[in-house]
Amino acid sequence: MYCETDDELVELVERARKYTEDGKVADYIPALGRAEKCDLSIALYYTDGRCFKAGDVDKLFTLQSVSKVLALALAIMDNGEEEVFRKVGMEPTGDPFNSIAKLESQVPAKPLNPMINAGALVVSNMIEGRSTHDKLGRFLTLIHDLTNNTSIDVDHEVSDSEFETAHLNRALCYYMKQHGLITGDVEDLIDLYTRQCAIKVSCLDLARIGMVLANKGRDPETNRMIIPEGIATLVKTFMVTCGMYNASGEFAIRVGIPAKSGVSGGIIGLVPPSMGIGVYGPALNEKGNSIAGVKLLEMLSQRYELSIF
Ligand code: GLN
């Protein structure tokens, strides 16, 4: 049983919206602090082309950590699985996304997974390209293909704001450079990473990306394989085990779908084989996930029995 009208979604959004009051908009990246706390929206995109939306669906927001899923897919397409997982692990952590703690206790030093900042920085460092511009261009092309929306671009205000304040991410990079996990100039990598995180999308864009992943990496409208099936499976599995940071276990139990969140309040989700979900709600809970967005997905999953388990 799937949702088949906007009205059904409107009702869920209005029920979930009250939870935004208990959350807090991220402001450690100063430009994100300007988001409207009470915003909440959702879009669904099915493989047959039907879309349903509710809430503040015209609001655009930046990918932030949602970009980690797609950067991982691109880095594996560029380098192969073996090379990528030589430098980054496959295990969830019980730590916050920006934690530095586990890096020193792992021998040899290696970030636990590609969905935390340390792992994502290693992954971005593996994207092929002659320059930052080139690498970012290749990443944007992947997003244009997945969304079928070539107008998607970087929000430079957000990327500049993060670049100026990303000292913890710089610390992670220098530590990992010392251990041979990162090569090249750290400032260049922070430049790429902050721009990758600042790509601006709508929840419909996220839903379409989720739909292509649900469809094993193939765009059903063009029949083009955008992400090879094995790589799509791999990134979806990371979404289940690590996509909601150190709340991934509870999310798997309460919602039960592959999903990835970002501190802008975006969440991408998917239900194989035919449905992609995009959510936006910038008020976050203490783990850094959209507080009302998670509630909304919980209600949606219960109403339509979406859990994959
Ligand atoms: N750009 C953000 C950071 O590195 C992404 C983090 C997130 O969305 N959790 O801090």
CSV table of C-alpha atoms and ligand atoms in Angstrom, one decimal:
chain,number,residue,atom,x,y,z
A,1,MET,CA,0.0,0.0,0.0
A,2,TYR,CA,1.5,3.3,-1.1
A,3,CYS,CA,0.5,6.9,-0.6
A,4,GLU,CA,-1.3,8.2,-3.7
A,5,THR,CA,-2.5,11.7,-3.0
A,6,ASP,CA,-1.0,15.0,-1.9
A,7,ASP,CA,-3.7,15.3,0.8
A,8,GLU,CA,-2.6,12.2,2.6
A,9,LEU,CA,0.9,13.7,2.9
A,10,VAL,CA,-0.5,17.1,3.9
A,11,GLU,CA,-2.2,15.5,6.9
A,12,LEU,CA,1.0,13.8,8.0
A,13,VAL,CA,3.1,17.0,7.6
A,14,GLU,CA,0.7,19.0,9.7
A,15,ARG,CA,0.8,16.3,12.4
A,16,ALA,CA,4.6,16.1,12.4
A,17,ARG,CA,5.1,19.9,12.2
A,18,LYS,CA,4.5,20.5,15.9
A,19,TYR,CA,7.8,18.6,16.7
A,20,THR,CA,9.8,21.4,15.0
A,21,GLU,CA,9.2,23.4,18.2
A,22,ASP,CA,11.5,21.0,20.2
A,23,GLY,CA,14.4,21.2,17.7
A,24,LYS,CA,17.1,23.6,16.9
A,25,VAL,CA,18.4,24.9,13.6
A,26,ALA,CA,22.2,24.1,13.1
A,27,ASP,CA,24.3,27.3,13.4
A,28,TYR,CA,27.8,26.0,13.6
A,29,ILE,CA,27.8,26.7,9.9
A,30,PRO,CA,26.6,30.3,10.3
A,31,ALA,CA,24.7,30.5,7.0
A,32,LEU,CA,22.5,27.5,8.0
A,33,GLY,CA,21.4,29.4,11.1
A,34,ARG,CA,19.0,31.5,8.9
A,35,ALA,CA,16.7,28.6,8.1
A,36,GLU,CA,13.1,28.8,9.3
A,37,LYS,CA,12.7,26.5,12.3
A,38,CYS,CA,9.1,25.5,11.6
A,39,ASP,CA,9.5,24.6,7.9
A,40,LEU,CA,8.7,21.0,7.1
A,41,SER,CA,8.1,19.4,3.7
A,42,ILE,CA,8.1,16.0,1.9
A,43,ALA,CA,8.1,14.7,-1.6
A,44,LEU,CA,7.6,11.2,-2.9
A,45,TYR,CA,8.8,10.1,-6.3
A,46,TYR,CA,7.8,6.7,-7.8
A,47,THR,CA,9.5,4.8,-10.6
A,48,ASP,CA,6.4,5.2,-12.8
A,49,GLY,CA,7.0,9.0,-12.7
A,50,ARG,CA,4.2,9.9,-10.3
A,51,CYS,CA,5.2,12.5,-7.5
A,52,PHE,CA,3.4,13.6,-4.4
A,53,LYS,CA,4.3,16.6,-2.2
A,54,ALA,CA,3.3,18.4,0.9
A,55,GLY,CA,4.4,21.3,3.1
A,56,ASP,CA,7.0,24.0,2.2
A,57,VAL,CA,8.0,22.2,-0.9
A,58,ASP,CA,9.5,25.2,-2.7
A,59,LYS,CA,12.2,25.7,-0.1
A,60,LEU,CA,15.6,24.9,-1.3
A,61,PHE,CA,18.3,23.6,1.1
A,62,THR,CA,21.8,22.3,0.9
A,63,LEU,CA,22.7,18.6,0.8
A,64,GLN,CA,25.3,18.7,3.7
A,65,SER,CA,25.8,15.0,4.8
A,66,VAL,CA,23.3,13.7,2.2
A,67,SER,CA,26.1,14.4,-0.3
A,68,LYS,CA,28.2,11.6,1.4
A,69,VAL,CA,26.1,8.9,-0.1
A,70,LEU,CA,26.6,10.2,-3.6
A,71,ALA,CA,30.3,11.1,-3.1
A,72,LEU,CA,30.8,7.5,-2.0
A,73,ALA,CA,29.1,6.2,-5.2
A,74,LEU,CA,31.3,8.4,-7.3
A,75,ALA,CA,34.6,7.5,-5.5
A,76,ILE,CA,33.8,3.8,-5.9
A,77,MET,CA,33.0,4.3,-9.6
A,78,ASP,CA,36.4,6.1,-9.9
A,79,ASN,CA,38.6,3.9,-7.8
A,80,GLY,CA,36.9,0.5,-7.3
A,81,GLU,CA,35.6,-0.9,-4.1
A,82,GLU,CA,38.9,-2.4,-2.9
A,83,GLU,CA,40.8,0.9,-3.1
A,84,VAL,CA,38.1,2.9,-1.3
A,85,PHE,CA,37.7,0.4,1.5
A,86,ARG,CA,41.4,0.2,2.0
A,87,LYS,CA,41.1,3.7,3.4
A,88,VAL,CA,37.7,3.7,5.0
A,89,GLY,CA,35.8,1.1,7.1
A,90,MET,CA,32.3,-0.4,7.0
A,91,GLU,CA,31.3,-0.2,10.6
A,92,PRO,CA,28.8,2.1,12.3
A,93,THR,CA,30.1,4.3,15.2
A,94,GLY,CA,28.3,5.3,18.3
A,95,ASP,CA,29.9,8.7,18.0
A,96,PRO,CA,28.6,12.0,16.6
A,97,PHE,CA,29.2,12.6,12.9
A,98,ASN,CA,32.1,15.0,13.4
A,99,SER,CA,33.9,13.1,16.2
A,100,ILE,CA,37.6,12.7,16.1
A,101,ALA,CA,37.8,10.2,19.0
A,102,LYS,CA,37.8,6.9,17.1
A,103,LEU,CA,40.5,7.9,14.7
A,104,GLU,CA,43.3,7.5,17.2
A,105,SER,CA,42.0,4.3,18.7
A,106,GLN,CA,41.8,2.4,15.3
A,107,VAL,CA,45.0,0.6,14.3
A,108,PRO,CA,45.9,1.3,11.6
A,109,ALA,CA,44.2,4.7,11.6
A,110,LYS,CA,41.2,4.5,9.4
A,111,PRO,CA,37.8,6.2,9.7
A,112,LEU,CA,35.1,3.7,10.7
A,113,ASN,CA,32.7,4.4,7.8
A,114,PRO,CA,32.1,6.9,4.9
A,115,MET,CA,29.0,8.5,6.4
A,116,ILE,CA,30.9,10.2,9.2
A,117,ASN,CA,32.9,13.3,8.4
A,118,ALA,CA,36.3,11.6,8.7
A,119,GLY,CA,35.3,8.9,6.2
A,120,ALA,CA,33.6,11.3,3.9
A,121,LEU,CA,36.7,13.5,3.7
A,122,VAL,CA,38.7,10.5,2.7
A,123,VAL,CA,36.1,9.6,0.1
A,124,SER,CA,36.0,13.2,-1.4
A,125,ASN,CA,39.7,13.1,-1.6
A,126,MET,CA,39.4,10.1,-3.9
A,127,ILE,CA,37.1,11.7,-6.5
A,128,GLU,CA,38.9,11.9,-9.8
A,129,GLY,CA,39.6,15.2,-11.5
A,130,ARG,CA,42.5,17.5,-12.4
A,131,SER,CA,41.3,20.3,-10.1
A,132,THR,CA,38.7,21.1,-7.5
A,133,HIS,CA,36.6,22.6,-10.2
A,134,ASP,CA,36.8,19.4,-12.3
A,135,LYS,CA,36.0,17.2,-9.3
A,136,LEU,CA,33.1,19.3,-8.3
A,137,GLY,CA,31.9,19.4,-11.9
A,138,ARG,CA,31.9,15.6,-12.1
A,139,PHE,CA,30.0,15.4,-8.8
A,140,LEU,CA,27.4,18.0,-10.0
A,141,THR,CA,27.0,16.0,-13.2
A,142,LEU,CA,26.1,12.9,-11.2
A,143,ILE,CA,23.5,14.9,-9.3
A,144,HIS,CA,22.1,16.4,-12.5
A,145,ASP,CA,21.7,12.9,-13.9
A,146,LEU,CA,20.1,11.5,-10.8
A,147,THR,CA,17.6,14.4,-10.4
A,148,ASN,CA,17.1,15.2,-14.1
A,149,ASN,CA,17.6,18.8,-13.0
A,150,THR,CA,20.6,20.6,-14.6
A,151,SER,CA,19.8,23.8,-12.7
A,152,ILE,CA,21.2,22.4,-9.5
A,153,ASP,CA,24.3,24.3,-8.3
A,154,VAL,CA,26.3,25.2,-5.2
A,155,ASP,CA,25.0,27.8,-2.7
A,156,HIS,CA,28.2,29.8,-2.4
A,157,GLU,CA,27.1,31.7,0.6
A,158,VAL,CA,26.8,28.4,2.5
A,159,SER,CA,30.0,26.9,1.2
A,160,ASP,CA,32.0,30.1,2.0
A,161,SER,CA,30.4,30.1,5.5
A,162,GLU,CA,31.4,26.5,6.1
A,163,PHE,CA,34.9,27.0,4.6
A,164,GLU,CA,35.6,29.8,7.0
A,165,THR,CA,34.5,27.8,10.1
A,166,ALA,CA,35.4,24.1,9.2
A,167,HIS,CA,38.3,23.9,11.6
A,168,LEU,CA,37.3,20.5,13.1
A,169,ASN,CA,37.1,19.1,9.6
A,170,ARG,CA,40.6,20.5,8.9
A,171,ALA,CA,41.9,18.9,12.1
A,172,LEU,CA,40.5,15.5,10.9
A,173,CYS,CA,42.2,16.0,7.5
A,174,TYR,CA,45.6,16.9,8.9
A,175,TYR,CA,45.4,13.9,11.2
A,176,MET,CA,44.5,11.6,8.3
A,177,LYS,CA,47.1,13.2,6.1
A,178,GLN,CA,49.8,12.3,8.6
A,179,HIS,CA,48.6,8.7,8.5
A,180,GLY,CA,48.6,8.6,4.7
A,181,LEU,CA,44.8,8.4,4.3
A,182,ILE,CA,44.5,11.8,2.6
A,183,THR,CA,46.8,13.1,-0.1
A,184,GLY,CA,47.3,16.6,-1.6
A,185,ASP,CA,46.4,20.0,-0.2
A,186,VAL,CA,44.1,20.0,2.8
A,187,GLU,CA,42.6,23.5,1.9
A,188,ASP,CA,41.8,22.2,-1.6
A,189,LEU,CA,40.0,19.2,-0.1
A,190,ILE,CA,38.0,21.4,2.4
A,191,ASP,CA,37.1,23.6,-0.5
A,192,LEU,CA,35.8,20.6,-2.5
A,193,TYR,CA,34.0,19.1,0.5
A,194,THR,CA,32.3,22.3,1.6
A,195,ARG,CA,31.1,22.9,-1.9
A,196,GLN,CA,29.9,19.3,-2.2
A,197,CYS,CA,27.9,19.8,1.0
A,198,ALA,CA,26.5,23.2,-0.2
A,199,ILE,CA,24.8,21.9,-3.3
A,200,LYS,CA,21.3,23.3,-3.2
A,201,VAL,CA,18.3,21.0,-3.8
A,202,SER,CA,14.5,20.7,-3.2
A,203,CYS,CA,12.9,17.7,-1.5
A,204,LEU,CA,11.6,16.6,-4.9
A,205,ASP,CA,15.2,16.4,-6.1
A,206,LEU,CA,16.1,14.3,-3.1
A,207,ALA,CA,13.1,12.0,-3.7
A,208,ARG,CA,14.1,11.5,-7.3
A,209,ILE,CA,17.7,10.5,-6.3
A,210,GLY,CA,16.1,8.1,-3.8
A,211,MET,CA,13.9,6.7,-6.5
A,212,VAL,CA,16.9,6.0,-8.8
A,213,LEU,CA,18.7,4.3,-5.9
A,214,ALA,CA,15.5,2.3,-5.2
A,215,ASN,CA,15.5,1.3,-8.8
A,216,LYS,CA,19.1,-0.2,-8.5
A,217,GLY,CA,20.8,2.9,-9.9
A,218,ARG,CA,18.9,3.0,-13.2
A,219,ASP,CA,16.8,6.0,-14.3
A,220,PRO,CA,13.5,4.5,-15.2
A,221,GLU,CA,12.6,7.5,-17.4
A,222,THR,CA,15.7,7.2,-19.7
A,223,ASN,CA,16.5,3.6,-18.9
A,224,ARG,CA,20.1,4.8,-18.3
A,225,MET,CA,22.3,3.1,-15.6
A,226,ILE,CA,23.6,6.1,-13.6
A,227,ILE,CA,25.1,4.2,-10.7
A,228,PRO,CA,26.1,0.5,-11.3
A,229,GLU,CA,23.7,-1.8,-9.4
A,230,GLY,CA,26.4,-3.3,-7.0
A,231,ILE,CA,27.5,0.2,-6.0
A,232,ALA,CA,23.9,1.3,-5.5
A,233,THR,CA,23.3,-1.7,-3.3
A,234,LEU,CA,26.4,-0.9,-1.3
A,235,VAL,CA,25.5,2.8,-0.6
A,236,LYS,CA,22.0,1.8,0.3
A,237,THR,CA,23.4,-0.6,2.9
A,238,PHE,CA,25.5,2.2,4.4
A,239,MET,CA,22.4,4.3,4.6
A,240,VAL,CA,20.7,1.6,6.7
A,241,THR,CA,23.7,1.0,9.0
A,242,CYS,CA,25.2,4.5,9.3
A,243,GLY,CA,22.9,7.0,7.5
A,244,MET,CA,21.3,8.6,10.5
A,245,TYR,CA,24.6,9.0,12.4
A,246,ASN,CA,24.5,7.5,15.9
A,247,ALA,CA,20.7,7.3,15.7
A,248,SER,CA,20.8,4.7,12.8
A,249,GLY,CA,19.8,1.8,15.0
A,250,GLU,CA,16.7,3.5,16.4
A,251,PHE,CA,15.8,4.8,13.0
A,252,ALA,CA,16.1,1.3,11.5
A,253,ILE,CA,13.7,0.0,14.2
A,254,ARG,CA,11.2,2.8,14.1
A,255,VAL,CA,11.2,3.6,10.3
A,256,GLY,CA,13.0,0.7,8.7
A,257,ILE,CA,14.1,2.2,5.4
A,258,PRO,CA,17.5,3.2,4.0
A,259,ALA,CA,18.0,7.0,4.7
A,260,LYS,CA,20.6,9.7,5.0
A,261,SER,CA,20.3,13.0,6.8
A,262,GLY,CA,22.2,16.2,6.7
A,263,VAL,CA,22.5,19.1,9.2
A,264,SER,CA,20.6,21.4,6.9
A,265,GLY,CA,17.6,19.3,7.8
A,266,GLY,CA,17.3,17.3,4.6
A,267,ILE,CA,16.7,13.5,4.7
A,268,ILE,CA,16.8,11.3,1.6
A,269,GLY,CA,15.0,7.9,1.9
A,270,LEU,CA,13.9,5.1,-0.3
A,271,VAL,CA,11.7,2.1,-0.4
A,272,PRO,CA,12.9,-0.6,-2.9
A,273,PRO,CA,11.9,-1.2,-5.6
A,274,SER,CA,10.0,1.8,-6.6
A,275,MET,CA,9.8,4.8,-4.2
A,276,GLY,CA,12.1,7.7,-3.4
A,277,ILE,CA,11.5,10.1,-0.5
A,278,GLY,CA,12.8,13.6,0.2
A,279,VAL,CA,12.2,15.4,3.4
A,280,TYR,CA,13.2,18.9,4.6
A,281,GLY,CA,12.8,20.2,8.2
A,282,PRO,CA,15.7,22.3,9.5
A,283,ALA,CA,14.9,22.0,13.2
A,284,LEU,CA,17.3,19.2,14.4
A,285,ASN,CA,17.3,16.9,17.4
A,286,GLU,CA,20.4,16.4,19.6
A,287,LYS,CA,21.9,13.9,17.2
A,288,GLY,CA,21.7,16.3,14.2
A,289,ASN,CA,18.8,14.7,12.4
A,290,SER,CA,15.6,16.7,11.4
A,291,ILE,CA,13.4,16.3,14.5
A,292,ALA,CA,10.1,16.6,12.7
A,293,GLY,CA,11.5,14.9,9.6
A,294,VAL,CA,12.3,11.7,11.5
A,295,LYS,CA,8.8,11.8,13.0
A,296,LEU,CA,7.2,12.3,9.6
A,297,LEU,CA,9.1,9.3,8.2
A,298,GLU,CA,8.0,7.3,11.2
A,299,MET,CA,4.4,8.2,10.6
A,300,LEU,CA,4.7,7.5,6.9
A,301,SER,CA,6.4,4.2,7.4
A,302,GLN,CA,3.7,3.0,9.9
A,303,ARG,CA,0.8,4.3,7.8
A,304,TYR,CA,2.0,2.5,4.6
A,305,GLU,CA,4.0,-0.3,6.1
A,306,LEU,CA,7.2,0.7,4.4
A,307,SER,CA,9.8,-1.0,6.7
A,308,ILE,CA,12.0,-3.2,4.6
A,309,PHE,CA,12.6,-5.6,7.5
B,1,GLN,N1,29.1,20.0,6.0
B,1,GLN,C1,28.7,19.5,7.3
B,1,GLN,C2,30.0,19.2,8.1
B,1,GLN,O1,30.9,18.7,7.7
B,1,GLN,C3,28.0,18.2,7.1
B,1,GLN,C4,27.7,17.5,8.4
B,1,GLN,C5,26.3,16.9,8.4
B,1,GLN,O2,25.4,17.2,7.6
B,1,GLN,N2,26.1,16.2,9.4
B,1,GLN,O3,30.0,19.5,9.3
